[in-house]
Amino acid sequence: MTMAAPSAYLYLGPENGEKDAAVSRIRNALAGAHPALDEYLFIASKDDESIHGLSEALTNSGLFSDYSFILLRIASEAKVSTLQPVLDWLKEPTPDVTIVLTSDETRVSATLQKLVPKQNQQTFYEMFENRKPQWIQDFFRSRRMGISRGATDLILTLVDNSTDELKEACARLADYLSQDSSAKHSSVTEEDVEAYLSFSQGVTAFSVFEHVARGNLNGALLTIHSYMDAEPNKLPQLLAAMSWQMRRLLSLSENLSQGMNEDEAMQSVVTYGKPVPIRNLKDKGLNKEAVRRYSPEDIKTILVSLADWDRDIRSWPGDMHRTICDAYAYRIIIRKGKKTGLPRFASLRTVARSSY
């Protein structure tokens, strides 16, 4: 007699948003078919005790349910021996259990993969860059909102790659706008995104740009330090947003140098090949100040500095980040992006580099 294939699924890969959605579809279908469904979550790590109780769950020994749904998240450091109860069950499955195994890795034990039906295996990679704008537009369309290209680009600049991060950010923005009694938001604009960031985070990349535009080094340092205290692991997002703003400033500066009047130049701003007109009054004022302070060549040099800054943040340990940020803020605001010897203030005395 041939044994039935186990009701088991193996979902791998770093794209947690789509992966979690696939898990939810299975769970919801089972909950609809089995109102008293038993649900279990286990996380397999290098400690064999991390999945204590899994063997009992796999036998569906509950007194009040005829079916069990088990979600087992497999950490990268999990040993094959830790998964032995699952391997044993997959060889002799019971008919009243469904198990979904997930991992952020793209490969797991060959023994495990061999036991899960091939048609139930899927690897979820990060969403391709060219799919993300359409994903954002579809999300806001589902909320009965449009979204401008500039706002879409700004969200993509500020948010991490994974779909779950993107979904969370878009949901929070949509909720914020739906509660804003000052206006009805039929289409999300860059100004809406900036207003939400100011409301939700207090200190943002836009706060830093304000000090850069005005040449205020002390204000920039205080703002960057506050951001690091609040978001210690998100400096790359801060730098990406600053780079986006400097590219927008470069476009404005080049428009003015080509003879456009101020209003025309601001309406014709382009970033990454897409129109991102400057409309907000405060934004207009800051960009006016910045374009008087920095020439097109200065801005190009600052963009190189921002790329260097991002590289060093990713390369050096966290306890050096504040010193690195101080040095690059000085290089951008005082030296207008040009490399220099280290400025003489206390937080930089320990740095043994001259590339700043």
mmCIF file with all atom_site columns, N, CA, C and O in Angstrom, residues 149-192:
data_model
loop_
_atom_site.group_PDB
_atom_site.id
_atom_site.type_symbol
_atom_site.label_atom_id
_atom_site.label_alt_id
_atom_site.label_comp_id
_atom_site.label_asym_id
_atom_site.label_entity_id
_atom_site.label_seq_id
_atom_site.pdbx_PDB_ins_code
_atom_site.Cartn_x
_atom_site.Cartn_y
_atom_site.Cartn_z
_atom_site.occupancy
_atom_site.B_iso_or_equiv
_atom_site.pdbx_formal_charge
_atom_site.auth_seq_id
_atom_site.auth_comp_id
_atom_site.auth_asym_id
_atom_site.auth_atom_id
_atom_site.pdbx_PDB_model_num
ATOM 1   N N  . ARG A 1 149 ? 4.292  59.687 -8.895 1.00 0.00 ? 149 ARG A N  1
ATOM 2   C CA . ARG A 1 149 ? 5.565  59.010 -9.149 1.00 0.00 ? 149 ARG A CA 1
ATOM 3   C C  . ARG A 1 149 ? 6.630  59.479 -8.166 1.00 0.00 ? 149 ARG A C  1
ATOM 4   O O  . ARG A 1 149 ? 7.458  58.696 -7.697 1.00 0.00 ? 149 ARG A O  1
ATOM 5   N N  . GLY A 1 150 ? 6.598  60.772 -7.836 1.00 0.00 ? 150 GLY A N  1
ATOM 6   C CA . GLY A 1 150 ? 7.572  61.293 -6.885 1.00 0.00 ? 150 GLY A CA 1
ATOM 7   C C  . GLY A 1 150 ? 7.419  60.670 -5.509 1.00 0.00 ? 150 GLY A C  1
ATOM 8   O O  . GLY A 1 150 ? 8.406  60.324 -4.855 1.00 0.00 ? 150 GLY A O  1
ATOM 9   N N  . ALA A 1 151 ? 6.163  60.504 -5.061 1.00 0.00 ? 151 ALA A N  1
ATOM 10  C CA . ALA A 1 151 ? 5.915  59.884 -3.753 1.00 0.00 ? 151 ALA A CA 1
ATOM 11  C C  . ALA A 1 151 ? 6.339  58.420 -3.766 1.00 0.00 ? 151 ALA A C  1
ATOM 12  O O  . ALA A 1 151 ? 6.908  57.912 -2.796 1.00 0.00 ? 151 ALA A O  1
ATOM 13  N N  . THR A 1 152 ? 6.070  57.738 -4.880 1.00 0.00 ? 152 THR A N  1
ATOM 14  C CA . THR A 1 152 ? 6.485  56.333 -5.016 1.00 0.00 ? 152 THR A CA 1
ATOM 15  C C  . THR A 1 152 ? 7.998  56.207 -4.910 1.00 0.00 ? 152 THR A C  1
ATOM 16  O O  . THR A 1 152 ? 8.522  55.359 -4.183 1.00 0.00 ? 152 THR A O  1
ATOM 17  N N  . ASP A 1 153 ? 8.711  57.063 -5.631 1.00 0.00 ? 153 ASP A N  1
ATOM 18  C CA . ASP A 1 153 ? 10.176 57.018 -5.603 1.00 0.00 ? 153 ASP A CA 1
ATOM 19  C C  . ASP A 1 153 ? 10.711 57.319 -4.209 1.00 0.00 ? 153 ASP A C  1
ATOM 20  O O  . ASP A 1 153 ? 11.685 56.708 -3.759 1.00 0.00 ? 153 ASP A O  1
ATOM 21  N N  . LEU A 1 154 ? 10.072 58.262 -3.523 1.00 0.00 ? 154 LEU A N  1
ATOM 22  C CA . LEU A 1 154 ? 10.532 58.630 -2.185 1.00 0.00 ? 154 LEU A CA 1
ATOM 23  C C  . LEU A 1 154 ? 10.336 57.469 -1.209 1.00 0.00 ? 154 LEU A C  1
ATOM 24  O O  . LEU A 1 154 ? 11.215 57.174 -0.390 1.00 0.00 ? 154 LEU A O  1
ATOM 25  N N  . ILE A 1 155 ? 9.208  56.782 -1.297 1.00 0.00 ? 155 ILE A N  1
ATOM 26  C CA . ILE A 1 155 ? 8.971  55.611 -0.438 1.00 0.00 ? 155 ILE A CA 1
ATOM 27  C C  . ILE A 1 155 ? 10.034 54.550 -0.697 1.00 0.00 ? 155 ILE A C  1
ATOM 28  O O  . ILE A 1 155 ? 10.603 53.974 0.234  1.00 0.00 ? 155 ILE A O  1
ATOM 29  N N  . LEU A 1 156 ? 10.328 54.292 -1.970 1.00 0.00 ? 156 LEU A N  1
ATOM 30  C CA . LEU A 1 156 ? 11.322 53.272 -2.311 1.00 0.00 ? 156 LEU A CA 1
ATOM 31  C C  . LEU A 1 156 ? 12.712 53.665 -1.835 1.00 0.00 ? 156 LEU A C  1
ATOM 32  O O  . LEU A 1 156 ? 13.529 52.804 -1.501 1.00 0.00 ? 156 LEU A O  1
ATOM 33  N N  . THR A 1 157 ? 12.986 54.960 -1.786 1.00 0.00 ? 157 THR A N  1
ATOM 34  C CA . THR A 1 157 ? 14.280 55.431 -1.287 1.00 0.00 ? 157 THR A CA 1
ATOM 35  C C  . THR A 1 157 ? 14.420 55.180 0.207  1.00 0.00 ? 157 THR A C  1
ATOM 36  O O  . THR A 1 157 ? 15.495 54.844 0.700  1.00 0.00 ? 157 THR A O  1
ATOM 37  N N  . LEU A 1 158 ? 13.310 55.291 0.928  1.00 0.00 ? 158 LEU A N  1
ATOM 38  C CA . LEU A 1 158 ? 13.360 55.267 2.389  1.00 0.00 ? 158 LEU A CA 1
ATOM 39  C C  . LEU A 1 158 ? 13.130 53.900 3.007  1.00 0.00 ? 158 LEU A C  1
ATOM 40  O O  . LEU A 1 158 ? 13.467 53.682 4.168  1.00 0.00 ? 158 LEU A O  1
ATOM 41  N N  . VAL A 1 159 ? 12.550 52.973 2.246  1.00 0.00 ? 159 VAL A N  1
ATOM 42  C CA . VAL A 1 159 ? 12.115 51.701 2.833  1.00 0.00 ? 159 VAL A CA 1
ATOM 43  C C  . VAL A 1 159 ? 13.028 50.566 2.395  1.00 0.00 ? 159 VAL A C  1
ATOM 44  O O  . VAL A 1 159 ? 13.517 50.547 1.266  1.00 0.00 ? 159 VAL A O  1
ATOM 45  N N  . ASP A 1 160 ? 13.219 49.598 3.306  1.00 0.00 ? 160 ASP A N  1
ATOM 46  C CA . ASP A 1 160 ? 14.026 48.420 3.001  1.00 0.00 ? 160 ASP A CA 1
ATOM 47  C C  . ASP A 1 160 ? 13.415 47.611 1.865  1.00 0.00 ? 160 ASP A C  1
ATOM 48  O O  . ASP A 1 160 ? 12.271 47.804 1.479  1.00 0.00 ? 160 ASP A O  1
ATOM 49  N N  . ASN A 1 161 ? 14.203 46.623 1.371  1.00 0.00 ? 161 ASN A N  1
ATOM 50  C CA . ASN A 1 161 ? 13.818 45.880 0.175  1.00 0.00 ? 161 ASN A CA 1
ATOM 51  C C  . ASN A 1 161 ? 12.610 44.972 0.331  1.00 0.00 ? 161 ASN A C  1
ATOM 52  O O  . ASN A 1 161 ? 11.855 44.768 -0.597 1.00 0.00 ? 161 ASN A O  1
ATOM 53  N N  . SER A 1 162 ? 12.423 44.371 1.494  1.00 0.00 ? 162 SER A N  1
ATOM 54  C CA . SER A 1 162 ? 11.439 43.298 1.596  1.00 0.00 ? 162 SER A CA 1
ATOM 55  C C  . SER A 1 162 ? 10.011 43.816 1.478  1.00 0.00 ? 162 SER A C  1
ATOM 56  O O  . SER A 1 162 ? 9.697  44.944 1.853  1.00 0.00 ? 162 SER A O  1
ATOM 57  N N  . THR A 1 163 ? 9.133  42.957 0.962  1.00 0.00 ? 163 THR A N  1
ATOM 58  C CA . THR A 1 163 ? 7.745  43.341 0.763  1.00 0.00 ? 163 THR A CA 1
ATOM 59  C C  . THR A 1 163 ? 7.043  43.627 2.079  1.00 0.00 ? 163 THR A C  1
ATOM 60  O O  . THR A 1 163 ? 6.180  44.506 2.146  1.00 0.00 ? 163 THR A O  1
ATOM 61  N N  . ASP A 1 164 ? 7.398  42.892 3.144  1.00 0.00 ? 164 ASP A N  1
ATOM 62  C CA . ASP A 1 164 ? 6.723  43.151 4.413  1.00 0.00 ? 164 ASP A CA 1
ATOM 63  C C  . ASP A 1 164 ? 7.066  44.538 4.952  1.00 0.00 ? 164 ASP A C  1
ATOM 64  O O  . ASP A 1 164 ? 6.213  45.234 5.503  1.00 0.00 ? 164 ASP A O  1
ATOM 65  N N  . GLU A 1 165 ? 8.331  44.987 4.767  1.00 0.00 ? 165 GLU A N  1
ATOM 66  C CA . GLU A 1 165 ? 8.708  46.351 5.169  1.00 0.00 ? 165 GLU A CA 1
ATOM 67  C C  . GLU A 1 165 ? 7.939  47.367 4.329  1.00 0.00 ? 165 GLU A C  1
ATOM 68  O O  . GLU A 1 165 ? 7.449  48.380 4.832  1.00 0.00 ? 165 GLU A O  1
ATOM 69  N N  . LEU A 1 166 ? 7.840  47.098 3.029  1.00 0.00 ? 166 LEU A N  1
ATOM 70  C CA . LEU A 1 166 ? 7.150  48.005 2.119  1.00 0.00 ? 166 LEU A CA 1
ATOM 71  C C  . LEU A 1 166 ? 5.668  48.080 2.467  1.00 0.00 ? 166 LEU A C  1
ATOM 72  O O  . LEU A 1 166 ? 5.068  49.161 2.514  1.00 0.00 ? 166 LEU A O  1
ATOM 73  N N  . LYS A 1 167 ? 5.080  46.925 2.732  1.00 0.00 ? 167 LYS A N  1
ATOM 74  C CA . LYS A 1 167 ? 3.654  46.875 3.069  1.00 0.00 ? 167 LYS A CA 1
ATOM 75  C C  . LYS A 1 167 ? 3.376  47.617 4.369  1.00 0.00 ? 167 LYS A C  1
ATOM 76  O O  . LYS A 1 167 ? 2.402  48.372 4.474  1.00 0.00 ? 167 LYS A O  1
ATOM 77  N N  . GLU A 1 168 ? 4.234  47.415 5.362  1.00 0.00 ? 168 GLU A N  1
ATOM 78  C CA . GLU A 1 168 ? 4.043  48.082 6.653  1.00 0.00 ? 168 GLU A CA 1
ATOM 79  C C  . GLU A 1 168 ? 4.138  49.597 6.500  1.00 0.00 ? 168 GLU A C  1
ATOM 80  O O  . GLU A 1 168 ? 3.317  50.346 7.043  1.00 0.00 ? 168 GLU A O  1
ATOM 81  N N  . ALA A 1 169 ? 5.140  50.062 5.736  1.00 0.00 ? 169 ALA A N  1
ATOM 82  C CA . ALA A 1 169 ? 5.317  51.504 5.545  1.00 0.00 ? 169 ALA A CA 1
ATOM 83  C C  . ALA A 1 169 ? 4.129  52.108 4.806  1.00 0.00 ? 169 ALA A C  1
ATOM 84  O O  . ALA A 1 169 ? 3.619  53.170 5.186  1.00 0.00 ? 169 ALA A O  1
ATOM 85  N N  . CYS A 1 170 ? 3.671  51.435 3.747  1.00 0.00 ? 170 CYS A N  1
ATOM 86  C CA . CYS A 1 170 ? 2.539  51.956 2.967  1.00 0.00 ? 170 CYS A CA 1
ATOM 87  C C  . CYS A 1 170 ? 1.256  51.943 3.790  1.00 0.00 ? 170 CYS A C  1
ATOM 88  O O  . CYS A 1 170 ? 0.444  52.873 3.706  1.00 0.00 ? 170 CYS A O  1
ATOM 89  N N  . ALA A 1 171 ? 1.066  50.902 4.594  1.00 0.00 ? 171 ALA A N  1
ATOM 90  C CA . ALA A 1 171 ? -0.142 50.817 5.423  1.00 0.00 ? 171 ALA A CA 1
ATOM 91  C C  . ALA A 1 171 ? -0.173 51.936 6.454  1.00 0.00 ? 171 ALA A C  1
ATOM 92  O O  . ALA A 1 171 ? -1.217 52.566 6.687  1.00 0.00 ? 171 ALA A O  1
ATOM 93  N N  . ARG A 1 172 ? 0.975  52.200 7.069  1.00 0.00 ? 172 ARG A N  1
ATOM 94  C CA . ARG A 1 172 ? 1.032  53.275 8.069  1.00 0.00 ? 172 ARG A CA 1
ATOM 95  C C  . ARG A 1 172 ? 0.775  54.632 7.425  1.00 0.00 ? 172 ARG A C  1
ATOM 96  O O  . ARG A 1 172 ? 0.080  55.481 7.989  1.00 0.00 ? 172 ARG A O  1
ATOM 97  N N  . LEU A 1 173 ? 1.346  54.840 6.240  1.00 0.00 ? 173 LEU A N  1
ATOM 98  C CA . LEU A 1 173 ? 1.130  56.099 5.531  1.00 0.00 ? 173 LEU A CA 1
ATOM 99  C C  . LEU A 1 173 ? -0.342 56.261 5.166  1.00 0.00 ? 173 LEU A C  1
ATOM 100 O O  . LEU A 1 173 ? -0.933 57.333 5.366  1.00 0.00 ? 173 LEU A O  1
ATOM 101 N N  . ALA A 1 174 ? -0.953 55.200 4.642  1.00 0.00 ? 174 ALA A N  1
ATOM 102 C CA . ALA A 1 174 ? -2.366 55.264 4.256  1.00 0.00 ? 174 ALA A CA 1
ATOM 103 C C  . ALA A 1 174 ? -3.253 55.527 5.472  1.00 0.00 ? 174 ALA A C  1
ATOM 104 O O  . ALA A 1 174 ? -4.196 56.329 5.406  1.00 0.00 ? 174 ALA A O  1
ATOM 105 N N  . ASP A 1 175 ? -2.954 54.869 6.594  1.00 0.00 ? 175 ASP A N  1
ATOM 106 C CA . ASP A 1 175 ? -3.739 55.084 7.816  1.00 0.00 ? 175 ASP A CA 1
ATOM 107 C C  . ASP A 1 175 ? -3.597 56.528 8.307  1.00 0.00 ? 175 ASP A C  1
ATOM 108 O O  . ASP A 1 175 ? -4.575 57.150 8.729  1.00 0.00 ? 175 ASP A O  1
ATOM 109 N N  . TYR A 1 176 ? -2.369 57.041 8.248  1.00 0.00 ? 176 TYR A N  1
ATOM 110 C CA . TYR A 1 176 ? -2.119 58.422 8.677  1.00 0.00 ? 176 TYR A CA 1
ATOM 111 C C  . TYR A 1 176 ? -2.923 59.400 7.823  1.00 0.00 ? 176 TYR A C  1
ATOM 112 O O  . TYR A 1 176 ? -3.578 60.312 8.342  1.00 0.00 ? 176 TYR A O  1
ATOM 113 N N  . LEU A 1 177 ? -2.899 59.196 6.504  1.00 0.00 ? 177 LEU A N  1
ATOM 114 C CA . LEU A 1 177 ? -3.595 60.115 5.608  1.00 0.00 ? 177 LEU A CA 1
ATOM 115 C C  . LEU A 1 177 ? -5.106 60.007 5.757  1.00 0.00 ? 177 LEU A C  1
ATOM 116 O O  . LEU A 1 177 ? -5.821 61.004 5.645  1.00 0.00 ? 177 LEU A O  1
ATOM 117 N N  . SER A 1 178 ? -5.608 58.805 6.022  1.00 0.00 ? 178 SER A N  1
ATOM 118 C CA . SER A 1 178 ? -7.057 58.635 6.174  1.00 0.00 ? 178 SER A CA 1
ATOM 119 C C  . SER A 1 178 ? -7.571 59.305 7.442  1.00 0.00 ? 178 SER A C  1
ATOM 120 O O  . SER A 1 178 ? -8.750 59.644 7.542  1.00 0.00 ? 178 SER A O  1
ATOM 121 N N  . GLN A 1 179 ? -6.670 59.519 8.420  1.00 0.00 ? 179 GLN A N  1
ATOM 122 C CA . GLN A 1 179 ? -7.061 60.173 9.672  1.00 0.00 ? 179 GLN A CA 1
ATOM 123 C C  . GLN A 1 179 ? -6.814 61.678 9.647  1.00 0.00 ? 179 GLN A C  1
ATOM 124 O O  . GLN A 1 179 ? -7.147 62.383 10.596 1.00 0.00 ? 179 GLN A O  1
ATOM 125 N N  . ASP A 1 180 ? -6.209 62.161 8.560  1.00 0.00 ? 180 ASP A N  1
ATOM 126 C CA . ASP A 1 180 ? -5.897 63.589 8.450  1.00 0.00 ? 180 ASP A CA 1
ATOM 127 C C  . ASP A 1 180 ? -7.161 64.341 8.048  1.00 0.00 ? 180 ASP A C  1
ATOM 128 O O  . ASP A 1 180 ? -7.632 64.230 6.922  1.00 0.00 ? 180 ASP A O  1
ATOM 129 N N  . SER A 1 181 ? -7.704 65.098 8.970  1.00 0.00 ? 181 SER A N  1
ATOM 130 C CA . SER A 1 181 ? -8.968 65.793 8.712  1.00 0.00 ? 181 SER A CA 1
ATOM 131 C C  . SER A 1 181 ? -8.784 67.063 7.893  1.00 0.00 ? 181 SER A C  1
ATOM 132 O O  . SER A 1 181 ? -9.754 67.683 7.472  1.00 0.00 ? 181 SER A O  1
ATOM 133 N N  . SER A 1 182 ? -7.524 67.455 7.642  1.00 0.00 ? 182 SER A N  1
ATOM 134 C CA . SER A 1 182 ? -7.293 68.726 6.953  1.00 0.00 ? 182 SER A CA 1
ATOM 135 C C  . SER A 1 182 ? -7.559 68.638 5.457  1.00 0.00 ? 182 SER A C  1
ATOM 136 O O  . SER A 1 182 ? -7.738 69.640 4.795  1.00 0.00 ? 182 SER A O  1
ATOM 137 N N  . ALA A 1 183 ? -7.553 67.419 4.907  1.00 0.00 ? 183 ALA A N  1
ATOM 138 C CA . ALA A 1 183 ? -7.753 67.288 3.461  1.00 0.00 ? 183 ALA A CA 1
ATOM 139 C C  . ALA A 1 183 ? -8.137 65.865 3.119  1.00 0.00 ? 183 ALA A C  1
ATOM 140 O O  . ALA A 1 183 ? -7.860 64.935 3.860  1.00 0.00 ? 183 ALA A O  1
ATOM 141 N N  . LYS A 1 184 ? -8.799 65.722 1.974  1.00 0.00 ? 184 LYS A N  1
ATOM 142 C CA . LYS A 1 184 ? -9.087 64.390 1.452  1.00 0.00 ? 184 LYS A CA 1
ATOM 143 C C  . LYS A 1 184 ? -7.968 64.017 0.487  1.00 0.00 ? 184 LYS A C  1
ATOM 144 O O  . LYS A 1 184 ? -7.658 64.759 -0.435 1.00 0.00 ? 184 LYS A O  1
ATOM 145 N N  . HIS A 1 185 ? -7.373 62.867 0.710  1.00 0.00 ? 185 HIS A N  1
ATOM 146 C CA . HIS A 1 185 ? -6.207 62.479 -0.068 1.00 0.00 ? 185 HIS A CA 1
ATOM 147 C C  . HIS A 1 185 ? -6.614 61.480 -1.147 1.00 0.00 ? 185 HIS A C  1
ATOM 148 O O  . HIS A 1 185 ? -6.627 60.279 -0.930 1.00 0.00 ? 185 HIS A O  1
ATOM 149 N N  . SER A 1 186 ? -6.966 62.013 -2.323 1.00 0.00 ? 186 SER A N  1
ATOM 150 C CA . SER A 1 186 ? -7.297 61.127 -3.434 1.00 0.00 ? 186 SER A CA 1
ATOM 151 C C  . SER A 1 186 ? -6.031 60.625 -4.107 1.00 0.00 ? 186 SER A C  1
ATOM 152 O O  . SER A 1 186 ? -6.030 59.593 -4.757 1.00 0.00 ? 186 SER A O  1
ATOM 153 N N  . SER A 1 187 ? -4.926 61.376 -3.935 1.00 0.00 ? 187 SER A N  1
ATOM 154 C CA . SER A 1 187 ? -3.648 60.955 -4.502 1.00 0.00 ? 187 SER A CA 1
ATOM 155 C C  . SER A 1 187 ? -2.529 61.359 -3.551 1.00 0.00 ? 187 SER A C  1
ATOM 156 O O  . SER A 1 187 ? -2.459 62.505 -3.107 1.00 0.00 ? 187 SER A O  1
ATOM 157 N N  . VAL A 1 188 ? -1.661 60.406 -3.230 1.00 0.00 ? 188 VAL A N  1
ATOM 158 C CA . VAL A 1 188 ? -0.573 60.647 -2.281 1.00 0.00 ? 188 VAL A CA 1
ATOM 159 C C  . VAL A 1 188 ? 0.558  61.381 -2.996 1.00 0.00 ? 188 VAL A C  1
ATOM 160 O O  . VAL A 1 188 ? 0.983  60.991 -4.085 1.00 0.00 ? 188 VAL A O  1
ATOM 161 N N  . THR A 1 189 ? 1.060  62.444 -2.377 1.00 0.00 ? 189 THR A N  1
ATOM 162 C CA . THR A 1 189 ? 2.143  63.241 -2.961 1.00 0.00 ? 189 THR A CA 1
ATOM 163 C C  . THR A 1 189 ? 3.407  63.118 -2.109 1.00 0.00 ? 189 THR A C  1
ATOM 164 O O  . THR A 1 189 ? 3.376  62.583 -0.996 1.00 0.00 ? 189 THR A O  1
ATOM 165 N N  . GLU A 1 190 ? 4.514  63.649 -2.644 1.00 0.00 ? 190 GLU A N  1
ATOM 166 C CA . GLU A 1 190 ? 5.759  63.681 -1.864 1.00 0.00 ? 190 GLU A CA 1
ATOM 167 C C  . GLU A 1 190 ? 5.564  64.438 -0.556 1.00 0.00 ? 190 GLU A C  1
ATOM 168 O O  . GLU A 1 190 ? 6.100  64.053 0.488  1.00 0.00 ? 190 GLU A O  1
ATOM 169 N N  . GLU A 1 191 ? 4.798  65.535 -0.629 1.00 0.00 ? 191 GLU A N  1
ATOM 170 C CA . GLU A 1 191 ? 4.565  66.330 0.576  1.00 0.00 ? 191 GLU A CA 1
ATOM 171 C C  . GLU A 1 191 ? 3.856  65.506 1.645  1.00 0.00 ? 191 GLU A C  1
ATOM 172 O O  . GLU A 1 191 ? 4.129  65.646 2.840  1.00 0.00 ? 191 GLU A O  1
ATOM 173 N N  . ASP A 1 192 ? 2.945  64.625 1.214  1.00 0.00 ? 192 ASP A N  1
ATOM 174 C CA . ASP A 1 192 ? 2.256  63.746 2.170  1.00 0.00 ? 192 ASP A CA 1
ATOM 175 C C  . ASP A 1 192 ? 3.246  62.807 2.848  1.00 0.00 ? 192 ASP A C  1
ATOM 176 O O  . ASP A 1 192 ? 3.178  62.574 4.060  1.00 0.00 ? 192 ASP A O  1
#
